[in-house]
Coordinates of N, CA and C and ligand atoms in Angstrom, one line a residue:
M996 N 0.5 -1.3 0.0 CA 0.0 0.5 -0.1 C 0.7 1.0 0.3
S997 N 0.1 2.4 -0.8 CA 1.3 3.6 -0.5 C 0.6 4.2 0.9
N998 N 2.1 4.9 0.7 CA 2.2 6.1 2.1 C 0.4 6.6 1.7
S999 N 0.4 7.4 1.0 CA -0.8 8.0 1.1 C -2.1 7.4 0.9
D1000 N -2.0 6.0 0.6 CA -3.6 5.1 0.7 C -3.6 5.1 2.5
Y1001 N -2.4 4.8 2.8 CA -2.5 4.5 4.4 C -3.0 5.3 4.7
A1002 N -2.6 6.5 4.2 CA -2.8 7.7 5.4 C -4.3 7.9 5.2
K1003 N -4.8 8.1 4.1 CA -6.1 7.8 4.4 C -6.8 6.8 5.0
Q1004 N -6.6 5.6 5.3 CA -7.2 4.2 5.5 C -7.2 4.6 6.9
Q1005 N -5.8 4.9 7.7 CA -5.7 5.4 9.2 C -6.8 6.6 9.6
L1006 N -6.9 7.5 8.7 CA -7.6 8.3 9.3 C -8.9 8.3 8.9
G1007 N -9.2 7.6 7.9 CA -10.6 7.1 8.2 C -11.1 6.2 9.5
S1008 N -10.1 5.5 9.7 CA -11.1 4.2 10.6 C -10.8 4.9 12.1
I1009 N -9.6 6.5 12.5 CA -10.1 7.3 13.7 C -11.2 7.6 13.6
Q1010 N -11.5 8.2 12.2 CA -13.1 9.1 12.1 C -13.6 9.0 12.3
T1011 N -13.8 6.9 12.1 CA -15.1 6.3 12.2 C -15.2 6.3 13.9
R1012 N -14.4 5.6 14.1 CA -14.4 5.7 15.8 C -14.5 7.1 16.8
I1013 N -14.1 8.1 16.1 CA -14.8 9.0 17.1 C -16.3 9.0 16.7
D1014 N -16.8 9.4 15.2 CA -17.9 9.4 14.7 C -19.2 8.7 15.7
R1015 N -18.9 7.1 15.8 CA -19.1 6.5 16.6 C -19.2 6.9 18.1
A1016 N -18.2 6.9 18.6 CA -18.1 7.6 20.1 C -19.0 8.7 20.5
C1017 N -19.4 10.0 19.4 CA -20.1 11.1 19.3 C -21.5 10.6 19.3
A1018 N -21.5 9.9 18.5 CA -23.2 9.2 18.3 C -24.0 8.1 20.0
M1019 N -23.3 7.8 20.2 CA -23.4 6.8 21.3 C -23.3 8.5 22.6
S1020 N -22.8 9.1 22.8 CA -22.9 10.0 23.3 C -24.1 12.0 23.1
Q1021 N -24.2 11.4 22.1 CA -24.9 12.0 21.3 C -24.1 13.6 21.1
R1022 N -23.1 13.3 20.8 CA -22.5 15.2 20.5 C -21.9 15.0 19.1
E1023 N -21.6 16.2 18.6 CA -21.4 16.7 17.1 C -19.8 15.9 16.9
P1024 N -19.7 14.9 15.9 CA -18.4 14.8 15.3 C -17.5 16.1 15.7
G1025 N -18.1 16.9 14.6 CA -17.1 18.3 14.6 C -16.7 18.9 16.1
S1026 N -17.1 18.7 17.2 CA -16.8 19.3 18.7 C -15.7 17.8 19.1
V1027 N -15.4 17.3 18.5 CA -13.8 16.2 18.7 C -12.5 17.0 17.7
T1028 N -11.6 17.9 17.7 CA -10.5 17.7 17.0 C -9.4 16.4 17.2
L1029 N -9.2 15.7 16.4 CA -7.8 15.3 15.8 C -6.6 16.0 16.2
I1030 N -6.1 15.6 17.2 CA -4.3 15.9 16.9 C -3.8 14.4 16.8
G1031 N -3.2 14.8 15.6 CA -1.6 13.6 15.3 C -1.1 13.5 16.4
A1032 N -0.5 12.8 16.8 CA 0.4 12.9 17.6 C 2.0 12.6 16.8
S1033 N 2.7 13.3 16.9 CA 3.4 12.6 15.2 C 4.8 12.1 15.8
K1034 N 5.2 12.5 17.2 CA 6.9 12.2 18.1 C 7.2 11.3 17.5
K1035 N 8.8 10.8 16.6 CA 9.4 10.0 15.8 C 8.7 9.7 14.8
Q1036 N 8.1 10.0 14.0 CA 7.5 9.1 12.7 C 7.9 10.6 11.9
S1037 N 8.1 9.4 10.7 CA 9.2 10.0 9.5 C 8.6 11.9 8.9
I1038 N 9.4 12.5 8.4 CA 8.5 13.4 8.3 C 8.2 13.0 7.1
G1039 N 8.3 12.1 6.1 CA 7.7 11.8 5.1 C 6.2 11.0 5.4
L1040 N 6.3 10.6 6.3 CA 4.9 10.0 6.7 C 3.8 10.9 6.9
V1041 N 4.4 12.0 8.2 CA 3.6 12.8 8.5 C 2.7 13.5 7.3
S1042 N 4.4 14.1 6.3 CA 3.7 14.6 5.0 C 2.0 14.2 5.0
E1043 N 2.3 13.1 4.2 CA 1.3 12.4 3.6 C 0.1 12.3 4.8
F1044 N -0.3 12.4 6.0 CA -1.2 12.4 6.3 C -1.9 14.2 6.1
V1045 N -1.0 14.5 6.8 CA -1.0 16.2 6.5 C -1.9 16.2 4.7
E1046 N -1.2 15.8 3.9 CA -1.9 16.3 2.3 C -3.2 15.3 2.5
S1047 N -3.7 14.2 3.3 CA -4.6 13.4 3.2 C -5.9 14.0 4.1
G1048 N -5.3 15.0 4.9 CA -6.5 16.1 5.4 C -5.9 16.6 6.9
L1049 N -5.1 15.8 7.2 CA -5.2 15.7 8.6 C -4.3 17.3 9.3
R1050 N -4.8 18.3 9.9 CA -4.7 19.7 10.1 C -4.6 19.6 11.8
N1051 N -4.6 19.1 12.3 CA -4.0 19.2 14.3 C -2.5 18.5 14.2
L1052 N -1.2 18.9 14.4 CA 0.2 18.0 15.0 C 0.5 18.5 16.3
G1053 N 0.4 17.0 17.1 CA 1.0 17.1 18.1 C 2.4 17.1 18.3
E1054 N 3.5 17.5 18.7 CA 5.0 17.3 19.1 C 5.4 17.0 20.5
N1055 N 6.2 16.5 20.5 CA 7.0 16.4 22.1 C 7.8 16.9 21.8
Y1056 N 8.9 17.1 21.2 CA 9.8 17.1 21.3 C 10.5 18.3 20.2
L1057 N 11.0 19.3 20.7 CA 11.2 21.0 19.6 C 11.8 20.9 18.3
Q1058 N 12.5 20.4 18.9 CA 13.8 20.4 17.3 C 12.8 19.5 16.2
E1059 N 13.1 18.6 17.0 CA 11.7 17.3 15.6 C 10.6 18.2 14.9
A1060 N 10.1 19.2 15.8 CA 9.0 19.6 15.8 C 8.9 20.8 14.8
I1061 N 10.4 21.9 15.0 CA 10.6 22.2 14.3 C 11.1 22.4 13.1
D1062 N 11.9 21.0 12.7 CA 11.8 20.1 11.2 C 10.6 20.1 10.8
K1063 N 9.6 19.3 10.9 CA 8.7 18.9 10.5 C 8.0 19.9 10.2
Q1064 N 8.1 20.8 10.9 CA 7.0 22.7 10.3 C 7.7 22.8 9.0
G1065 N 8.9 22.6 8.9 CA 10.0 23.5 7.4 C 9.3 22.8 6.5
Q1066 N 9.5 21.2 6.4 CA 8.8 20.3 5.7 C 7.0 20.2 5.0
C1067 N 6.4 20.9 6.1 CA 5.4 19.9 5.8 C 4.8 22.2 6.1
P1068 N 4.4 22.9 5.3 CA 4.5 24.1 5.3 C 2.7 24.5 5.2
R1069 N 2.3 24.1 5.6 CA 0.6 24.2 5.6 C -0.1 25.5 6.4
L1070 N -0.6 26.6 5.8 CA -0.9 27.7 6.7 C -2.0 27.3 7.8
D1071 N -2.4 26.2 6.5 CA -3.9 25.9 7.2 C -3.5 24.6 8.6
A1072 N -2.6 24.6 8.8 CA -2.3 23.2 9.9 C -1.7 23.8 11.1
S1073 N -2.4 23.7 12.8 CA -1.8 23.9 13.6 C -1.2 23.0 14.0
W1074 N -0.4 23.4 15.4 CA 0.4 23.1 15.7 C 0.7 23.3 17.5
H1075 N 0.7 21.6 17.9 CA 0.3 22.2 19.5 C 1.8 21.2 20.0
F1076 N 1.7 22.2 21.1 CA 3.4 21.5 21.9 C 2.8 20.5 23.3
I1077 N 3.0 19.0 23.1 CA 2.6 18.6 23.6 C 3.2 18.0 24.8
G1078 N 5.1 17.4 24.5 CA 5.8 17.4 25.4 C 5.8 18.2 26.9
Q1079 N 6.8 17.7 27.6 CA 7.0 18.0 28.8 C 8.0 20.2 28.3
I1080 N 7.6 20.8 29.0 CA 8.2 22.4 28.6 C 8.9 22.6 29.9
Q1081 N 10.9 22.8 28.9 CA 11.9 23.5 30.0 C 11.9 25.0 30.1
S1082 N 11.8 25.8 30.9 CA 11.7 27.4 31.2 C 13.0 28.2 29.8
N1083 N 14.2 27.5 29.4 CA 15.1 28.3 28.5 C 14.4 27.5 27.1
K1084 N 13.4 27.2 26.9 CA 12.4 26.4 25.5 C 11.5 26.8 25.5
T1085 N 10.6 28.0 26.3 CA 9.5 29.1 25.5 C 9.5 29.6 24.7
K1086 N 10.6 29.8 24.3 CA 10.9 31.0 23.7 C 10.0 30.5 21.8
L1087 N 11.1 29.4 21.6 CA 11.0 28.7 20.5 C 9.9 28.4 20.4
I1088 N 9.2 27.5 21.7 CA 7.7 27.2 21.3 C 6.5 28.4 21.4
A1089 N 7.1 28.8 22.2 CA 5.8 29.9 21.9 C 5.7 31.1 21.0
E1090 N 6.9 30.4 19.3 CA 7.0 30.8 18.2 C 6.5 29.8 17.1
H1091 N 6.6 28.4 17.9 CA 6.2 27.7 16.4 C 5.3 26.8 17.2
F1092 N 4.4 27.3 17.9 CA 3.3 26.8 18.1 C 2.0 27.6 18.4
N1093 N 0.6 27.0 18.0 CA -0.5 27.4 18.6 C -1.3 27.3 19.1
W1094 N -0.9 26.1 20.0 CA -1.6 26.0 21.4 C -0.7 25.0 22.6
V1095 N 0.1 24.7 23.5 CA 0.9 24.6 24.5 C 0.0 23.7 25.4
H1096 N 0.2 22.2 26.1 CA -0.7 21.8 26.3 C -0.3 21.3 27.7
G1097 N 0.6 21.0 27.5 CA 1.7 21.0 29.1 C 1.8 21.8 30.2
V1098 N 0.9 23.2 29.9 CA 1.1 23.9 31.2 C 1.0 23.8 32.6
D1099 N 2.2 23.6 33.6 CA 1.9 23.5 34.8 C 2.9 24.8 36.0
R1100 N 3.1 25.7 35.4 CA 3.5 26.4 36.2 C 2.9 28.0 35.8
L1101 N 2.9 28.6 37.5 CA 2.5 30.1 36.7 C 3.8 30.8 35.4
K1102 N 4.9 30.6 35.7 CA 5.7 31.4 35.2 C 5.9 30.5 33.6
I1103 N 6.0 29.8 33.6 CA 6.2 28.8 31.9 C 4.4 30.0 31.6
A1104 N 3.7 29.8 31.3 CA 3.0 30.5 31.6 C 2.9 32.3 31.3
T1105 N 3.3 32.6 32.0 CA 3.6 34.2 31.7 C 5.2 34.2 30.7
R1106 N 5.7 33.4 30.0 CA 7.4 33.4 30.0 C 6.8 33.1 28.6
L1107 N 5.5 32.1 28.1 CA 5.3 32.1 26.7 C 4.2 32.7 26.2
A1108 N 3.0 33.5 27.2 CA 2.6 34.4 26.9 C 3.0 36.2 26.0
S1109 N 4.5 36.2 26.9 CA 5.0 37.2 26.7 C 6.0 36.9 25.0
Q1110 N 6.4 36.2 24.8 CA 7.3 35.2 23.7 C 6.8 35.6 22.3
H1111 N 5.4 35.3 22.4 CA 4.6 34.8 21.5 C 4.7 36.0 20.7
G1112 N 5.1 36.2 19.6 CA 5.3 37.1 18.6 C 3.9 37.6 17.9
R1113 N 3.2 36.7 17.5 CA 2.2 36.5 16.7 C 0.6 37.8 17.6
N1114 N -0.2 37.9 16.4 CA -0.7 38.6 16.5 C -2.2 38.3 17.7
S1115 N -2.7 37.1 17.6 CA -3.2 36.4 18.4 C -2.4 35.6 19.6
P1116 N -3.0 35.9 20.6 CA -3.1 35.4 22.0 C -2.2 33.6 21.9
I1117 N -1.8 33.7 22.4 CA -1.2 32.4 22.3 C -2.5 30.9 23.4
N1118 N -2.7 30.2 22.9 CA -3.4 29.4 23.8 C -2.9 27.8 24.4
L1119 N -3.4 27.9 25.9 CA -2.4 27.1 26.8 C -3.4 26.1 27.2
L1120 N -3.5 25.2 27.7 CA -4.1 24.4 28.3 C -3.3 24.1 29.9
I1121 N -4.2 24.2 30.8 CA -3.0 23.4 32.1 C -2.9 21.9 32.2
Q1122 N -1.9 21.4 32.4 CA -1.8 20.1 32.0 C -2.0 19.1 34.1
L1123 N -2.9 18.3 34.1 CA -3.7 17.7 35.4 C -2.6 16.6 35.7
N1124 N -2.3 16.5 36.3 CA -1.8 15.1 37.0 C -2.5 14.3 37.8
P1125 N -3.8 13.4 37.3 CA -4.5 12.9 38.2 C -4.2 11.5 39.1
D1126 N -3.0 10.6 38.6 CA -2.2 10.2 39.3 C -1.0 10.2 39.8
N1127 N -0.8 11.3 40.5 CA 0.3 12.0 40.6 C 1.7 11.1 40.4
E1128 N 1.9 11.3 38.9 CA 3.0 10.6 39.1 C 4.4 11.3 38.6
E1129 N 5.4 11.0 39.4 CA 6.3 11.7 39.0 C 7.1 11.8 37.7
T1130 N 6.8 10.8 36.8 CA 7.5 11.0 35.6 C 6.5 11.6 34.4
K1131 N 5.6 12.6 35.4 CA 4.6 13.2 34.6 C 4.5 14.0 34.2
G1132 N 4.8 15.2 34.1 CA 4.2 16.9 34.2 C 2.9 16.9 34.6
G1133 N 2.9 18.3 35.4 CA 1.1 18.5 35.4 C 1.1 18.5 36.8
V1134 N -0.4 18.9 37.5 CA -0.8 19.8 38.9 C -1.7 18.7 39.4
P1135 N -1.7 18.5 40.4 CA -2.9 18.0 40.7 C -4.2 18.0 40.8
F1136 N -5.4 17.0 40.8 CA -7.2 18.4 41.0 C -6.7 19.4 41.5
S1137 N -6.2 18.9 43.1 CA -6.8 20.4 44.5 C -5.8 21.3 43.8
A1138 N -4.7 21.6 43.3 CA -4.2 22.9 42.6 C -4.2 23.6 41.4
A1139 N -5.3 23.2 40.6 CA -5.7 23.5 39.4 C -6.5 25.1 39.8
A1140 N -7.4 24.8 40.5 CA -8.4 26.2 40.1 C -7.3 27.0 40.6
E1141 N -6.4 27.3 41.6 CA -6.0 28.2 41.9 C -4.2 28.9 40.8
L1142 N -4.1 28.3 40.1 CA -2.9 27.9 39.2 C -4.0 28.8 37.8
C1143 N -5.2 27.9 37.5 CA -6.2 28.8 36.0 C -6.7 29.9 36.5
Q1144 N -6.7 30.2 37.7 CA -7.0 31.4 38.1 C -5.7 32.4 37.9
Q1145 N -4.9 32.6 38.4 CA -3.9 33.1 37.9 C -3.0 33.7 36.6
I1146 N -3.3 32.2 36.1 CA -3.0 31.6 34.5 C -4.0 32.9 33.9
A1147 N -5.2 32.6 33.6 CA -6.1 33.6 33.3 C -6.3 34.7 33.7
E1148 N -5.5 35.4 33.9 CA -4.8 37.0 34.7 C -4.1 37.5 33.2
I1149 N -3.3 36.5 32.4 CA -1.6 37.1 31.8 C -2.1 37.8 30.9
D1150 N -1.7 38.8 30.4 CA -2.1 39.7 29.1 C -1.6 38.5 28.2
G1151 N -2.2 38.4 27.0 CA -1.6 37.8 26.0 C -1.8 35.9 25.3
A1152 N -2.3 35.7 27.6 CA -2.6 34.6 27.2 C -3.9 34.0 27.2
N1153 N -4.2 32.8 26.2 CA -5.6 32.7 25.6 C -5.8 31.5 26.6
L1154 N -6.3 31.2 27.6 CA -6.1 30.4 28.5 C -7.4 29.2 28.2
R1155 N -7.6 27.8 27.9 CA -8.5 27.1 27.7 C -8.7 25.9 28.0
G1156 N -8.5 25.7 29.0 CA -8.3 24.8 29.6 C -8.0 23.9 29.7
F1157 N -7.7 22.1 29.9 CA -7.3 21.4 30.7 C -6.6 20.1 29.8
M1158 N -5.8 19.2 30.1 CA -5.0 17.9 29.5 C -4.7 17.4 30.4
M1159 N -4.7 16.3 29.7 CA -4.4 14.9 30.9 C -3.7 13.6 29.7
I1160 N -2.9 13.0 31.4 CA -2.6 12.0 30.0 C -2.2 10.7 31.6
P1161 N -3.4 10.4 31.9 CA -3.6 9.6 33.0 C -2.8 8.3 33.1
R1162 N -2.8 7.4 34.0 CA -2.1 6.2 33.8 C -3.3 5.3 33.1
A1163 N -2.8 4.6 32.3 CA -3.7 3.5 31.2 C -4.6 2.4 32.5
R1164 N -5.8 2.8 32.2 CA -7.0 1.5 32.7 C -7.6 0.8 32.1
H1165 N -7.9 -0.1 32.1 CA -8.1 -1.2 31.3 C -9.7 -0.9 31.2
E1166 N -10.3 -1.0 32.8 CA -12.0 -0.7 32.8 C -12.6 0.6 32.1
L1167 N -13.3 0.4 31.3 CA -14.1 1.4 31.0 C -14.6 2.7 32.5
T1168 N -15.2 1.9 33.1 CA -15.8 2.8 34.2 C -14.7 3.3 34.8
Q1169 N -14.1 2.7 35.0 CA -12.9 3.9 35.4 C -12.1 4.7 34.8
Q1170 N -11.5 4.6 33.2 CA -11.1 5.6 32.6 C -12.0 6.7 32.3
R1171 N -13.7 6.9 32.2 CA -14.1 7.4 32.0 C -14.3 8.2 33.4
A1172 N -14.3 7.5 34.5 CA -13.7 8.0 36.2 C -13.3 9.7 36.2
V1173 N -11.7 8.7 35.4 CA -11.2 10.5 35.5 C -11.1 11.3 35.0
F1174 N -11.4 11.0 33.4 CA -11.7 12.5 32.7 C -13.1 13.0 33.2
A1175 N -14.1 12.6 33.9 CA -15.7 12.8 34.0 C -14.7 13.9 35.2
Q1176 N -13.3 13.8 36.3 CA -13.1 14.7 36.8 C -12.7 16.1 36.1
A1177 N -12.1 15.5 35.3 CA -11.9 17.0 34.6 C -12.6 17.8 34.4
R1178 N -13.5 17.1 33.5 CA -14.7 18.0 32.9 C -15.4 18.9 34.1
T1179 N -15.3 17.9 35.6 CA -16.1 19.0 36.6 C -15.8 19.7 37.3
L1180 N -14.8 19.9 37.3 CA -13.2 20.9 37.5 C -13.9 21.8 36.0
L1181 N -13.5 21.8 35.0 CA -13.7 22.5 34.3 C -14.2 23.8 34.5
E1182 N -15.6 22.9 34.7 CA -17.4 23.2 34.6 C -17.1 24.2 36.0
S1183 N -15.9 23.9 36.7 CA -16.3 24.4 38.0 C -15.7 25.6 38.2
C1184 N -14.2 25.9 37.5 CA -13.4 26.5 37.3 C -14.5 28.1 36.2
N1185 N -14.9 27.4 35.8 CA -15.8 28.2 34.7 C -16.6 29.4 35.4
Q1186 N -17.6 28.4 36.6 CA -18.6 28.9 37.1 C -17.9 29.9 38.6
R1187 N -16.7 29.3 39.0 CA -16.0 30.1 40.5 C -15.5 31.4 39.5
Y1188 N -14.6 31.9 38.9 CA -13.8 32.1 37.9 C -14.2 33.1 37.3
G1189 N -15.3 33.0 36.5 CA -16.6 33.6 35.4 C -15.6 33.5 33.6
L1190 N -14.7 31.8 33.7 CA -13.9 31.8 32.5 C -15.1 31.2 31.3
G1191 N -14.3 31.2 30.4 CA -15.0 30.6 29.3 C -14.3 29.3 28.5
L1192 N -13.8 28.9 30.0 CA -12.7 27.7 29.0 C -13.4 26.7 28.5
D1193 N -12.4 26.0 27.4 CA -13.6 25.3 26.1 C -13.3 23.9 25.7
H1194 N -11.9 23.6 26.1 CA -11.0 22.3 25.9 C -11.2 21.7 26.8
L1195 N -11.4 20.2 26.8 CA -10.2 19.2 27.5 C -9.5 18.5 26.4
S1196 N -8.3 17.9 26.3 CA -7.3 17.8 25.7 C -7.4 16.1 26.7
M1197 N -8.2 15.3 26.1 CA -7.8 14.0 26.9 C -8.1 12.8 26.0
G1198 N -7.8 11.7 25.9 CA -8.0 11.0 25.4 C -7.1 10.0 23.9
M1199 N -6.1 9.0 24.2 CA -5.7 9.2 22.9 C -5.5 7.5 22.6
S1200 N -4.7 6.9 22.0 CA -4.9 5.6 21.8 C -6.3 4.6 21.7
G1201 N -5.9 4.3 23.6 CA -6.4 2.9 24.1 C -7.3 3.9 24.8
D1202 N -7.7 4.7 24.9 CA -9.0 5.5 25.7 C -9.8 6.4 25.3
L1203 N -9.5 6.5 23.6 CA -10.3 7.9 23.0 C -12.2 8.1 23.1
E1204 N -12.5 6.6 23.4 CA -14.1 6.3 23.7 C -14.9 7.1 24.7
S1205 N -13.9 6.8 25.9 CA -13.7 7.3 27.3 C -14.0 8.0 27.0
A1206 N -13.1 9.2 26.8 CA -12.6 10.2 26.8 C -13.9 11.4 26.0
I1207 N -13.9 10.6 25.0 CA -15.2 12.0 24.4 C -16.7 11.5 25.1
A1208 N -17.1 10.3 25.8 CA -18.4 10.3 26.2 C -17.8 11.1 27.9
E1209 N -16.9 11.4 28.3 CA -16.8 12.5 29.1 C -16.2 14.1 28.9
G1210 N -16.8 14.4 27.8 CA -16.4 15.9 27.0 C -15.8 16.6 26.5
S1211 N -14.1 15.2 26.1 CA -13.2 15.4 25.3 C -13.4 16.2 24.2
T1212 N -12.4 17.5 23.9 CA -12.7 17.9 23.1 C -11.5 18.1 21.8
M1213 N -10.4 17.6 22.2 CA -9.2 17.4 21.5 C -8.6 15.5 22.0
I1214 N -9.1 14.9 21.1 CA -8.1 13.6 21.5 C -6.4 13.2 20.1
R1215 N -5.8 12.7 21.3 CA -4.3 13.3 20.1 C -4.1 11.4 20.2
I1216 N -3.7 11.1 18.9 CA -3.7 10.3 18.7 C -2.1 10.2 18.7
G1217 N -1.3 9.0 18.8 CA 0.1 8.6 18.1 C 0.0 7.3 17.1
T1218 N -0.3 6.1 18.1 CA 0.0 4.5 17.1 C -1.2 4.0 16.4
D1219 N -2.4 4.5 16.9 CA -3.3 3.8 16.2 C -4.1 4.6 15.0
L1220 N -3.0 5.7 15.0 CA -2.9 6.9 13.3 C -2.1 6.5 12.6
F1221 N -0.5 7.1 12.8 CA 0.8 6.6 12.6 C 1.3 4.7 12.3
G1222 N 0.7 4.5 13.1 CA 1.4 3.3 13.4 C 2.0 3.4 14.3
A1223 N 3.5 2.1 14.8 CA 4.1 1.9 15.9 C 5.4 2.8 15.7
R1224 N 5.8 3.7 17.0 CA 6.9 4.5 16.8 C 8.4 3.9 16.4
D1225 N 9.3 4.4 16.2 CA 10.7 4.1 16.0 C 11.2 3.4 17.4
Ligands
LIG1508 C1 2.8 9.5 22.3 C2 1.5 10.8 23.1 C3 0.3 10.3 22.6 C4 0.0 9.5 22.0 O1 0.3 8.4 22.2 P1 -0.7 7.1 21.2 O2 -0.3 5.9 22.9 O3 0.5 6.1 21.2 O4 -1.5 7.4 21.0 C5 -0.7 11.5 23.2 N1 -0.7 12.3 23.8 C6 0.8 12.3 24.5 C7 1.0 14.0 25.4 C8 1.7 11.5 24.1 O5 3.3 12.2 24.4

């Protein structure tokens, strides 16, 4: 199969999963954005997916992302930084990405907002760490509301909601329970602080159906879209 046929087939099968999950919870399929988590995938393969209609790319490693952006120069593609953020890299991240998903400190948000050169504010998502895993970034649920209130006040930052990478759970009810906590938190931050947070970046290859059932608006899919990584 050519790379182009492969890309169309893979995009079609993920879209079918999104459509089914949306139908089960009476949601519009257009309310869920597919982000291709393209770390460690070749530029040639990622370009075929972009040619075939993928418009949102999620990257974890800055230099790898900048190389890909140079070779997939589509003005209508959005680039999402989904990796861990080092504070000495915020300028390059701000210059190369439309969305940053892993914000977990006020200082990082302030730097990103001030270093973002373009006219529109940079879109930020606060990362939650529901299982308090040391290997992952993010703040515990208990600290999220305060950080949310602080970031919302920064000029040039467009705080949009939350992102998380829960550890794998095999039971659907357990997957849903942790996603539901994020949704409840978003609703309560909106109410308490009068914010208009409108995005939940949650759901990956193994749990996208549960995430969509609990209100995810952005799913980040690597393996089930592009195939296994190197
Ligand atoms: C790699 C990655 C994904 C995609 O993971 P898959 O299990 O391959 O779908 C999603 N989100 C983040 C933050 C990642 O690093």
